[in-house]
JSON list of C-alpha atoms and ligand atoms in Angstrom, two decimals:
[
{"chain": "U", "resi": 79, "resn": "MET", "atom": "CA", "xyz": [-3.17, -8.30, 19.77]},
{"chain": "U", "resi": 80, "resn": "ILE", "atom": "CA", "xyz": [-5.17, -11.20, 18.36]},
{"chain": "U", "resi": 81, "resn": "ASN", "atom": "CA", "xyz": [-8.66, -11.54, 19.73]},
{"chain": "U", "resi": 82, "resn": "SER", "atom": "CA", "xyz": [-10.31, -13.59, 17.04]},
{"chain": "U", "resi": 83, "resn": "PRO", "atom": "CA", "xyz": [-9.08, -17.08, 16.06]},
{"chain": "U", "resi": 84, "resn": "VAL", "atom": "CA", "xyz": [-10.30, -16.65, 12.49]},
{"chain": "U", "resi": 85, "resn": "MET", "atom": "CA", "xyz": [-10.10, -13.27, 10.81]},
{"chain": "U", "resi": 86, "resn": "ASP", "atom": "CA", "xyz": [-12.36, -12.15, 8.00]},
{"chain": "U", "resi": 87, "resn": "TYR", "atom": "CA", "xyz": [-10.47, -12.43, 4.75]},
{"chain": "U", "resi": 88, "resn": "VAL", "atom": "CA", "xyz": [-12.60, -9.97, 2.77]},
{"chain": "U", "resi": 89, "resn": "TYR", "atom": "CA", "xyz": [-14.55, -6.85, 3.64]},
{"chain": "U", "resi": 90, "resn": "THR", "atom": "CA", "xyz": [-16.20, -3.84, 2.10]},
{"chain": "U", "resi": 91, "resn": "TYR", "atom": "CA", "xyz": [-15.61, -0.34, 3.39]},
{"chain": "U", "resi": 92, "resn": "GLY", "atom": "CA", "xyz": [-17.52, 2.55, 1.85]},
{"chain": "U", "resi": 93, "resn": "ASP", "atom": "CA", "xyz": [-17.88, 1.92, -1.87]},
{"chain": "U", "resi": 94, "resn": "PRO", "atom": "CA", "xyz": [-19.64, -1.48, -2.24]},
{"chain": "U", "resi": 95, "resn": "SER", "atom": "CA", "xyz": [-18.06, -2.07, -5.65]},
{"chain": "U", "resi": 96, "resn": "ARG", "atom": "CA", "xyz": [-14.65, -2.45, -3.99]},
{"chain": "U", "resi": 97, "resn": "LEU", "atom": "CA", "xyz": [-13.70, -5.55, -2.07]},
{"chain": "U", "resi": 98, "resn": "TYR", "atom": "CA", "xyz": [-10.77, -5.39, 0.35]},
{"chain": "U", "resi": 99, "resn": "LEU", "atom": "CA", "xyz": [-8.61, -8.48, 0.84]},
{"chain": "U", "resi": 100, "resn": "ASN", "atom": "CA", "xyz": [-7.05, -9.22, 4.24]},
{"chain": "U", "resi": 101, "resn": "GLY", "atom": "CA", "xyz": [-4.32, -11.84, 3.89]},
{"chain": "U", "resi": 102, "resn": "THR", "atom": "CA", "xyz": [-2.14, -11.31, 6.95]},
{"chain": "U", "resi": 103, "resn": "ASN", "atom": "CA", "xyz": [-1.72, -9.53, 10.26]},
{"chain": "U", "resi": 104, "resn": "ARG", "atom": "CA", "xyz": [2.07, -9.49, 9.96]},
{"chain": "U", "resi": 105, "resn": "CYS", "atom": "CA", "xyz": [3.75, -6.12, 9.44]},
{"chain": "U", "resi": 106, "resn": "THR", "atom": "CA", "xyz": [7.25, -4.67, 9.38]},
{"chain": "U", "resi": 107, "resn": "ASN", "atom": "CA", "xyz": [6.02, -1.48, 11.04]},
{"chain": "U", "resi": 108, "resn": "GLN", "atom": "CA", "xyz": [4.01, -0.60, 14.09]},
{"chain": "U", "resi": 109, "resn": "CYS", "atom": "CA", "xyz": [2.77, 2.82, 13.06]},
{"chain": "U", "resi": 110, "resn": "ARG", "atom": "CA", "xyz": [1.55, 5.09, 15.82]},
{"chain": "U", "resi": 111, "resn": "PHE", "atom": "CA", "xyz": [-1.52, 5.94, 13.76]},
{"chain": "U", "resi": 112, "resn": "CYS", "atom": "CA", "xyz": [-2.34, 2.42, 12.56]},
{"chain": "U", "resi": 113, "resn": "VAL", "atom": "CA", "xyz": [-6.04, 1.67, 12.62]},
{"chain": "U", "resi": 114, "resn": "ARG", "atom": "CA", "xyz": [-5.12, -1.64, 14.28]},
{"chain": "U", "resi": 115, "resn": "CYS", "atom": "CA", "xyz": [-4.29, 0.29, 17.46]},
{"chain": "U", "resi": 116, "resn": "ASN", "atom": "CA", "xyz": [-7.84, 1.49, 17.90]},
{"chain": "U", "resi": 117, "resn": "CYS", "atom": "CA", "xyz": [-10.24, -1.12, 16.55]},
{"chain": "U", "resi": 118, "resn": "GLU", "atom": "CA", "xyz": [-10.67, -4.80, 15.78]},
{"chain": "U", "resi": 119, "resn": "GLY", "atom": "CA", "xyz": [-11.71, -4.35, 12.17]},
{"chain": "U", "resi": 120, "resn": "LEU", "atom": "CA", "xyz": [-13.32, -2.21, 9.51]},
{"chain": "U", "resi": 121, "resn": "GLY", "atom": "CA", "xyz": [-16.68, -2.23, 7.78]},
{"chain": "U", "resi": 122, "resn": "GLY", "atom": "CA", "xyz": [-18.08, -4.66, 10.35]},
{"chain": "U", "resi": 123, "resn": "ALA", "atom": "CA", "xyz": [-15.36, -7.22, 9.64]},
{"chain": "U", "resi": 124, "resn": "SER", "atom": "CA", "xyz": [-13.00, -8.66, 12.24]},
{"chain": "U", "resi": 125, "resn": "LEU", "atom": "CA", "xyz": [-9.53, -8.29, 10.74]},
{"chain": "U", "resi": 126, "resn": "TRP", "atom": "CA", "xyz": [-7.41, -9.76, 13.54]},
{"chain": "U", "resi": 127, "resn": "GLY", "atom": "CA", "xyz": [-6.78, -13.48, 13.47]},
{"chain": "U", "resi": 128, "resn": "ASP", "atom": "CA", "xyz": [-4.16, -16.16, 13.81]},
{"chain": "U", "resi": 129, "resn": "THR", "atom": "CA", "xyz": [-5.16, -18.13, 10.70]},
{"chain": "U", "resi": 130, "resn": "GLU", "atom": "CA", "xyz": [-4.06, -16.67, 7.39]},
{"chain": "U", "resi": 131, "resn": "PRO", "atom": "CA", "xyz": [-6.03, -17.77, 4.33]},
{"chain": "U", "resi": 132, "resn": "ASP", "atom": "CA", "xyz": [-4.67, -20.08, 1.68]},
{"chain": "U", "resi": 133, "resn": "LEU", "atom": "CA", "xyz": [-5.70, -19.73, -1.95]},
{"chain": "U", "resi": 134, "resn": "ASP", "atom": "CA", "xyz": [-8.83, -21.86, -1.52]},
{"chain": "U", "resi": 135, "resn": "ALA", "atom": "CA", "xyz": [-9.96, -20.03, 1.61]},
{"chain": "U", "resi": 136, "resn": "MET", "atom": "CA", "xyz": [-9.54, -16.61, -0.02]},
{"chain": "U", "resi": 137, "resn": "SER", "atom": "CA", "xyz": [-11.35, -17.78, -3.18]},
{"chain": "U", "resi": 138, "resn": "ARG", "atom": "CA", "xyz": [-14.22, -19.13, -1.06]},
{"chain": "U", "resi": 139, "resn": "ALA", "atom": "CA", "xyz": [-14.46, -15.90, 0.90]},
{"chain": "U", "resi": 140, "resn": "ILE", "atom": "CA", "xyz": [-14.76, -13.90, -2.33]},
{"chain": "U", "resi": 141, "resn": "ALA", "atom": "CA", "xyz": [-17.30, -16.34, -3.77]},
{"chain": "U", "resi": 142, "resn": "GLU", "atom": "CA", "xyz": [-19.42, -16.00, -0.63]},
{"chain": "U", "resi": 143, "resn": "ARG", "atom": "CA", "xyz": [-19.50, -12.22, -1.23]},
{"chain": "U", "resi": 144, "resn": "GLY", "atom": "CA", "xyz": [-20.77, -12.55, -4.79]},
{"chain": "U", "resi": 145, "resn": "GLY", "atom": "CA", "xyz": [-17.68, -13.68, -6.68]},
{"chain": "U", "resi": 146, "resn": "ALA", "atom": "CA", "xyz": [-15.09, -11.87, -8.75]},
{"chain": "U", "resi": 147, "resn": "ALA", "atom": "CA", "xyz": [-17.62, -10.46, -11.23]},
{"chain": "U", "resi": 148, "resn": "ALA", "atom": "CA", "xyz": [-19.44, -8.58, -8.46]},
{"chain": "U", "resi": 149, "resn": "TYR", "atom": "CA", "xyz": [-16.66, -6.01, -8.00]},
{"chain": "U", "resi": 150, "resn": "SER", "atom": "CA", "xyz": [-14.90, -3.38, -10.07]},
{"chain": "U", "resi": 151, "resn": "GLU", "atom": "CA", "xyz": [-11.82, -3.28, -7.86]},
{"chain": "U", "resi": 152, "resn": "PHE", "atom": "CA", "xyz": [-10.02, -5.56, -5.42]},
{"chain": "U", "resi": 153, "resn": "ILE", "atom": "CA", "xyz": [-7.68, -3.97, -2.90]},
{"chain": "U", "resi": 154, "resn": "TRP", "atom": "CA", "xyz": [-5.02, -5.78, -0.91]},
{"chain": "U", "resi": 155, "resn": "CYS", "atom": "CA", "xyz": [-5.33, -3.98, 2.38]},
{"chain": "U", "resi": 156, "resn": "GLY", "atom": "CA", "xyz": [-5.87, -5.54, 5.76]},
{"chain": "U", "resi": 157, "resn": "PHE", "atom": "CA", "xyz": [-4.47, -5.53, 9.24]},
{"chain": "U", "resi": 158, "resn": "GLY", "atom": "CA", "xyz": [-0.93, -6.11, 8.03]},
{"chain": "U", "resi": 159, "resn": "GLU", "atom": "CA", "xyz": [1.49, -5.70, 5.11]},
{"chain": "U", "resi": 160, "resn": "PRO", "atom": "CA", "xyz": [-0.04, -7.58, 2.15]},
{"chain": "U", "resi": 161, "resn": "THR", "atom": "CA", "xyz": [3.25, -8.48, 0.46]},
{"chain": "U", "resi": 162, "resn": "TYR", "atom": "CA", "xyz": [3.93, -11.01, 3.20]},
{"chain": "U", "resi": 163, "resn": "ARG", "atom": "CA", "xyz": [1.36, -12.99, 1.17]},
{"chain": "U", "resi": 164, "resn": "LEU", "atom": "CA", "xyz": [3.03, -12.69, -2.21]},
{"chain": "U", "resi": 165, "resn": "ASP", "atom": "CA", "xyz": [1.91, -16.27, -2.85]},
{"chain": "U", "resi": 166, "resn": "LEU", "atom": "CA", "xyz": [-1.72, -15.25, -2.48]},
{"chain": "U", "resi": 167, "resn": "ILE", "atom": "CA", "xyz": [-1.36, -12.02, -4.46]},
{"chain": "U", "resi": 168, "resn": "THR", "atom": "CA", "xyz": [0.17, -13.83, -7.43]},
{"chain": "U", "resi": 169, "resn": "GLY", "atom": "CA", "xyz": [-1.92, -16.99, -7.15]},
{"chain": "U", "resi": 170, "resn": "ILE", "atom": "CA", "xyz": [-5.37, -15.41, -7.18]},
{"chain": "U", "resi": 171, "resn": "ALA", "atom": "CA", "xyz": [-4.85, -12.56, -9.66]},
{"chain": "U", "resi": 172, "resn": "ASP", "atom": "CA", "xyz": [-6.36, -14.35, -12.66]},
{"chain": "U", "resi": 173, "resn": "TYR", "atom": "CA", "xyz": [-9.52, -15.14, -10.68]},
{"chain": "U", "resi": 174, "resn": "LEU", "atom": "CA", "xyz": [-9.82, -11.55, -9.42]},
{"chain": "U", "resi": 175, "resn": "ARG", "atom": "CA", "xyz": [-9.54, -10.23, -12.95]},
{"chain": "U", "resi": 176, "resn": "SER", "atom": "CA", "xyz": [-11.93, -12.80, -14.44]},
{"chain": "U", "resi": 177, "resn": "GLY", "atom": "CA", "xyz": [-14.86, -10.40, -14.11]},
{"chain": "U", "resi": 178, "resn": "GLY", "atom": "CA", "xyz": [-12.95, -7.38, -15.38]},
{"chain": "U", "resi": 179, "resn": "ALA", "atom": "CA", "xyz": [-11.93, -5.89, -12.03]},
{"chain": "U", "resi": 180, "resn": "ALA", "atom": "CA", "xyz": [-8.74, -3.96, -11.39]},
{"chain": "U", "resi": 181, "resn": "ILE", "atom": "CA", "xyz": [-6.39, -4.90, -8.55]},
{"chain": "U", "resi": 182, "resn": "ARG", "atom": "CA", "xyz": [-4.77, -2.41, -6.20]},
{"chain": "U", "resi": 183, "resn": "LEU", "atom": "CA", "xyz": [-2.09, -2.99, -3.60]},
{"chain": "U", "resi": 184, "resn": "ASN", "atom": "CA", "xyz": [-1.85, -0.82, -0.51]},
{"chain": "U", "resi": 185, "resn": "THR", "atom": "CA", "xyz": [1.67, -1.41, 0.78]},
{"chain": "U", "resi": 186, "resn": "ASN", "atom": "CA", "xyz": [4.31, 0.01, 3.08]},
{"chain": "U", "resi": 187, "resn": "GLY", "atom": "CA", "xyz": [6.87, -0.73, 0.37]},
{"chain": "U", "resi": 188, "resn": "HIS", "atom": "CA", "xyz": [8.92, -3.18, 2.42]},
{"chain": "U", "resi": 189, "resn": "GLY", "atom": "CA", "xyz": [8.36, -6.24, 0.24]},
{"chain": "U", "resi": 190, "resn": "ALA", "atom": "CA", "xyz": [12.02, -6.45, -0.76]},
{"chain": "U", "resi": 191, "resn": "LEU", "atom": "CA", "xyz": [13.06, -6.53, 2.90]},
{"chain": "U", "resi": 192, "resn": "ILE", "atom": "CA", "xyz": [10.48, -9.21, 3.65]},
{"chain": "U", "resi": 193, "resn": "HIS", "atom": "CA", "xyz": [11.43, -11.49, 0.77]},
{"chain": "U", "resi": 194, "resn": "GLY", "atom": "CA", "xyz": [15.08, -10.60, 0.21]},
{"chain": "U", "resi": 195, "resn": "ARG", "atom": "CA", "xyz": [14.60, -9.66, -3.45]},
{"chain": "U", "resi": 196, "resn": "ASP", "atom": "CA", "xyz": [13.07, -6.97, -5.63]},
{"chain": "U", "resi": 197, "resn": "LEU", "atom": "CA", "xyz": [9.32, -7.71, -5.85]},
{"chain": "U", "resi": 198, "resn": "LEU", "atom": "CA", "xyz": [8.40, -5.16, -8.50]},
{"chain": "U", "resi": 199, "resn": "PRO", "atom": "CA", "xyz": [8.84, -7.51, -11.49]},
{"chain": "U", "resi": 200, "resn": "GLU", "atom": "CA", "xyz": [6.68, -10.15, -9.74]},
{"chain": "U", "resi": 201, "resn": "LEU", "atom": "CA", "xyz": [3.98, -7.72, -8.68]},
{"chain": "U", "resi": 202, "resn": "SER", "atom": "CA", "xyz": [3.75, -5.94, -12.01]},
{"chain": "U", "resi": 203, "resn": "PRO", "atom": "CA", "xyz": [1.71, -8.63, -13.85]},
{"chain": "U", "resi": 204, "resn": "VAL", "atom": "CA", "xyz": [-0.73, -9.13, -10.96]},
{"chain": "U", "resi": 205, "resn": "ILE", "atom": "CA", "xyz": [-1.32, -5.57, -9.72]},
{"chain": "U", "resi": 206, "resn": "ASP", "atom": "CA", "xyz": [-2.71, -2.58, -11.65]},
{"chain": "U", "resi": 207, "resn": "GLY", "atom": "CA", "xyz": [-2.11, 0.21, -9.17]},
{"chain": "U", "resi": 208, "resn": "VAL", "atom": "CA", "xyz": [-0.24, 0.74, -5.91]},
{"chain": "U", "resi": 209, "resn": "ASN", "atom": "CA", "xyz": [-0.74, 3.05, -2.98]},
{"chain": "U", "resi": 210, "resn": "VAL", "atom": "CA", "xyz": [2.53, 3.32, -1.05]},
{"chain": "U", "resi": 211, "resn": "SER", "atom": "CA", "xyz": [2.54, 4.61, 2.52]},
{"chain": "U", "resi": 212, "resn": "LEU", "atom": "CA", "xyz": [5.07, 7.42, 2.32]},
{"chain": "U", "resi": 213, "resn": "ASN", "atom": "CA", "xyz": [3.85, 8.68, 5.69]},
{"chain": "U", "resi": 214, "resn": "ALA", "atom": "CA", "xyz": [6.51, 11.36, 6.22]},
{"chain": "U", "resi": 215, "resn": "PRO", "atom": "CA", "xyz": [8.71, 13.86, 4.38]},
{"chain": "U", "resi": 216, "resn": "ASP", "atom": "CA", "xyz": [12.00, 12.48, 5.73]},
{"chain": "U", "resi": 217, "resn": "CYS", "atom": "CA", "xyz": [13.64, 9.50, 7.37]},
{"chain": "U", "resi": 218, "resn": "GLU", "atom": "CA", "xyz": [13.69, 10.86, 10.91]},
{"chain": "U", "resi": 219, "resn": "ARG", "atom": "CA", "xyz": [9.97, 11.61, 10.93]},
{"chain": "U", "resi": 220, "resn": "TYR", "atom": "CA", "xyz": [9.20, 8.30, 9.21]},
{"chain": "U", "resi": 221, "resn": "LEU", "atom": "CA", "xyz": [11.00, 6.28, 11.88]},
{"chain": "U", "resi": 222, "resn": "ALA", "atom": "CA", "xyz": [9.30, 8.19, 14.69]},
{"chain": "U", "resi": 223, "resn": "LEU", "atom": "CA", "xyz": [5.85, 7.61, 13.21]},
{"chain": "U", "resi": 224, "resn": "CYS", "atom": "CA", "xyz": [6.20, 4.12, 11.71]},
{"chain": "U", "resi": 225, "resn": "GLN", "atom": "CA", "xyz": [8.48, 2.43, 14.26]},
{"chain": "U", "resi": 226, "resn": "PRO", "atom": "CA", "xyz": [9.92, -0.46, 12.20]},
{"chain": "U", "resi": 227, "resn": "VAL", "atom": "CA", "xyz": [9.73, -3.69, 14.14]},
{"chain": "U", "resi": 228, "resn": "ALA", "atom": "CA", "xyz": [12.90, -5.60, 13.25]},
{"chain": "U", "resi": 229, "resn": "THR", "atom": "CA", "xyz": [16.10, -4.92, 15.13]},
{"chain": "U", "resi": 230, "resn": "HIS", "atom": "CA", "xyz": [18.56, -6.78, 12.89]},
{"chain": "U", "resi": 231, "resn": "LEU", "atom": "CA", "xyz": [18.62, -4.00, 10.29]},
{"chain": "U", "resi": 232, "resn": "PRO", "atom": "CA", "xyz": [19.50, -0.32, 10.60]},
{"chain": "U", "resi": 233, "resn": "PRO", "atom": "CA", "xyz": [16.13, 1.44, 10.94]},
{"chain": "U", "resi": 234, "resn": "GLU", "atom": "CA", "xyz": [17.00, 3.78, 8.07]},
{"chain": "U", "resi": 235, "resn": "ARG", "atom": "CA", "xyz": [16.75, 0.79, 5.72]},
{"chain": "U", "resi": 236, "resn": "TYR", "atom": "CA", "xyz": [12.96, 0.82, 6.10]},
{"chain": "U", "resi": 237, "resn": "TRP", "atom": "CA", "xyz": [12.72, 4.40, 4.88]},
{"chain": "U", "resi": 238, "resn": "GLU", "atom": "CA", "xyz": [15.19, 3.74, 2.07]},
{"chain": "U", "resi": 239, "resn": "GLU", "atom": "CA", "xyz": [13.45, 0.55, 0.92]},
{"chain": "U", "resi": 240, "resn": "MET", "atom": "CA", "xyz": [10.05, 2.26, 0.90]},
{"chain": "U", "resi": 241, "resn": "LEU", "atom": "CA", "xyz": [11.47, 5.13, -1.18]},
{"chain": "U", "resi": 242, "resn": "ASP", "atom": "CA", "xyz": [13.18, 2.71, -3.56]},
{"chain": "U", "resi": 243, "resn": "PHE", "atom": "CA", "xyz": [9.93, 0.82, -4.13]},
{"chain": "U", "resi": 244, "resn": "LEU", "atom": "CA", "xyz": [7.95, 4.04, -4.56]},
{"chain": "U", "resi": 245, "resn": "SER", "atom": "CA", "xyz": [10.40, 5.70, -6.92]},
{"chain": "U", "resi": 246, "resn": "ARG", "atom": "CA", "xyz": [10.63, 2.69, -9.27]},
{"chain": "U", "resi": 247, "resn": "ALA", "atom": "CA", "xyz": [6.94, 1.73, -9.10]},
{"chain": "U", "resi": 248, "resn": "PRO", "atom": "CA", "xyz": [5.85, 3.96, -12.04]},
{"chain": "U", "resi": 249, "resn": "ASP", "atom": "CA", "xyz": [7.86, 1.70, -14.36]},
{"chain": "U", "resi": 250, "resn": "TYR", "atom": "CA", "xyz": [5.74, -1.29, -13.30]},
{"chain": "U", "resi": 251, "resn": "PHE", "atom": "CA", "xyz": [2.15, -0.13, -12.60]},
{"chain": "U", "resi": 252, "resn": "GLU", "atom": "CA", "xyz": [-0.55, 1.91, -14.34]},
{"chain": "U", "resi": 253, "resn": "SER", "atom": "CA", "xyz": [-1.07, 4.15, -11.32]},
{"chain": "U", "resi": 254, "resn": "VAL", "atom": "CA", "xyz": [1.13, 4.94, -8.32]},
{"chain": "U", "resi": 255, "resn": "GLN", "atom": "CA", "xyz": [0.19, 7.06, -5.33]},
{"chain": "U", "resi": 256, "resn": "ALA", "atom": "CA", "xyz": [2.11, 8.03, -2.22]},
{"chain": "U", "resi": 257, "resn": "SER", "atom": "CA", "xyz": [-0.01, 8.68, 0.84]},
{"chain": "U", "resi": 258, "resn": "VAL", "atom": "CA", "xyz": [0.32, 10.31, 4.24]},
{"chain": "U", "resi": 259, "resn": "VAL", "atom": "CA", "xyz": [-1.95, 10.45, 7.28]},
{"chain": "U", "resi": 260, "resn": "GLY", "atom": "CA", "xyz": [-2.94, 14.07, 7.51]},
{"chain": "U", "resi": 261, "resn": "SER", "atom": "CA", "xyz": [-3.87, 14.06, 11.20]},
{"chain": "U", "resi": 262, "resn": "VAL", "atom": "CA", "xyz": [-0.33, 13.20, 12.39]},
{"chain": "U", "resi": 263, "resn": "LEU", "atom": "CA", "xyz": [1.63, 15.66, 10.24]},
{"chain": "U", "resi": 264, "resn": "THR", "atom": "CA", "xyz": [1.95, 19.42, 10.30]},
{"chain": "U", "resi": 265, "resn": "ARG", "atom": "CA", "xyz": [0.86, 21.43, 7.26]},
{"chain": "U", "resi": 266, "resn": "ALA", "atom": "CA", "xyz": [4.54, 22.00, 6.42]},
{"chain": "U", "resi": 267, "resn": "GLU", "atom": "CA", "xyz": [5.23, 18.25, 6.66]},
{"chain": "U", "resi": 268, "resn": "ILE", "atom": "CA", "xyz": [2.30, 17.47, 4.38]},
{"chain": "U", "resi": 269, "resn": "ASP", "atom": "CA", "xyz": [3.52, 20.02, 1.85]},
{"chain": "U", "resi": 270, "resn": "ALA", "atom": "CA", "xyz": [7.06, 18.62, 2.00]},
{"chain": "U", "resi": 271, "resn": "SER", "atom": "CA", "xyz": [5.70, 15.08, 1.52]},
{"chain": "U", "resi": 272, "resn": "ALA", "atom": "CA", "xyz": [3.69, 16.23, -1.51]},
{"chain": "U", "resi": 273, "resn": "GLU", "atom": "CA", "xyz": [6.81, 17.85, -2.96]},
{"chain": "U", "resi": 274, "resn": "LEU", "atom": "CA", "xyz": [8.76, 14.63, -2.43]},
{"chain": "U", "resi": 275, "resn": "ALA", "atom": "CA", "xyz": [6.04, 12.63, -4.21]},
{"chain": "U", "resi": 276, "resn": "ALA", "atom": "CA", "xyz": [6.11, 15.13, -7.10]},
{"chain": "U", "resi": 277, "resn": "ARG", "atom": "CA", "xyz": [9.90, 14.79, -7.38]},
{"chain": "U", "resi": 278, "resn": "LEU", "atom": "CA", "xyz": [9.48, 11.02, -7.57]},
{"chain": "U", "resi": 279, "resn": "GLY", "atom": "CA", "xyz": [6.85, 11.40, -10.29]},
{"chain": "U", "resi": 280, "resn": "VAL", "atom": "CA", "xyz": [3.99, 9.75, -8.37]},
{"chain": "U", "resi": 281, "resn": "GLY", "atom": "CA", "xyz": [0.56, 10.88, -7.24]},
{"chain": "U", "resi": 282, "resn": "PHE", "atom": "CA", "xyz": [-0.12, 12.06, -3.71]},
{"chain": "U", "resi": 283, "resn": "ARG", "atom": "CA", "xyz": [-3.03, 11.44, -1.36]},
{"chain": "U", "resi": 284, "resn": "ILE", "atom": "CA", "xyz": [-3.82, 12.51, 2.20]},
{"chain": "U", "resi": 285, "resn": "ARG", "atom": "CA", "xyz": [-5.68, 9.76, 4.00]},
{"chain": "I", "resi": 232, "resn": "SF4", "atom": "S1", "xyz": [2.36, -0.30, 7.75]},
{"chain": "I", "resi": 232, "resn": "SF4", "atom": "FE1", "xyz": [0.09, -0.27, 7.67]},
{"chain": "I", "resi": 232, "resn": "SF4", "atom": "S2", "xyz": [-0.59, -2.17, 8.70]},
{"chain": "I", "resi": 232, "resn": "SF4", "atom": "FE2", "xyz": [1.60, -1.85, 9.22]},
{"chain": "I", "resi": 232, "resn": "SF4", "atom": "S3", "xyz": [1.53, -0.78, 11.20]},
{"chain": "I", "resi": 232, "resn": "SF4", "atom": "FE3", "xyz": [1.69, 0.80, 9.58]},
{"chain": "I", "resi": 232, "resn": "SF4", "atom": "S4", "xyz": [-0.44, 1.40, 9.10]},
{"chain": "I", "resi": 232, "resn": "SF4", "atom": "FE4", "xyz": [-0.52, -0.56, 10.27]}
]
C-alpha cells in the first residue's frame, strides 16, 4: 500500500525532543497489529512512499526540523524495518550525535536475515539503545501474529533470528528492551513474554 510518492523522512510523535527517522517501507514481517494496516502515518506525517531517502535527503529533512542539536534522541522507527537502511544508520550517526543526542533503534531483529551477516558489531558504534519487537512468548504465537513475508526460509528462522539478536544485544548496546503489543496478547502471554525477556537479561515494555 503506497499512496504517497514521497514519504516524510522524519516526524515527531508525542515528546517533541525526540525525532523519529523513517528510512524505508520494506519489512520482513506483516504483523497483524502493525500501525501501517490502519493509517497512512503518525504525528501528522505521511510515512508511506516509494522513494527512500539517501544520506543527503535525510540530513536535509533533519535540518529543516531544526537540526541535530534540536533533539535529545533520534529513533529509527518508520513504516518498515530500519535495518534495511544500514547504510543510512551508519552514515548519519556522527551528524545525529553532533548535538549530544542519543540514538535508538526500534527493530524486529531480522537484520542478519536481511543482510546475510551479523549486524550487531556494525550497529554497536552507531546506536545507543535498541527496542526489539519480541511480540510473543513463543515461536508459534510469533508466526501467527507477525506473519513473516519471505517464503524461501523456514518461518521459524524469523523467530530464532529475532531471539538471537535480542539475547546478544546487551553485549553491544547501553540499553536493550523487548516489547510486546499488549492489546493482541492474553495476560498469560504477556507474563510469559516478560519472563522470557528477564531470562534473556533485557528490559521489557508493553506498547
Ligand atoms: S515488524 Fe514493525 S514495521 Fe514490520 S510489519 Fe511488524 S510492526 Fe509493522
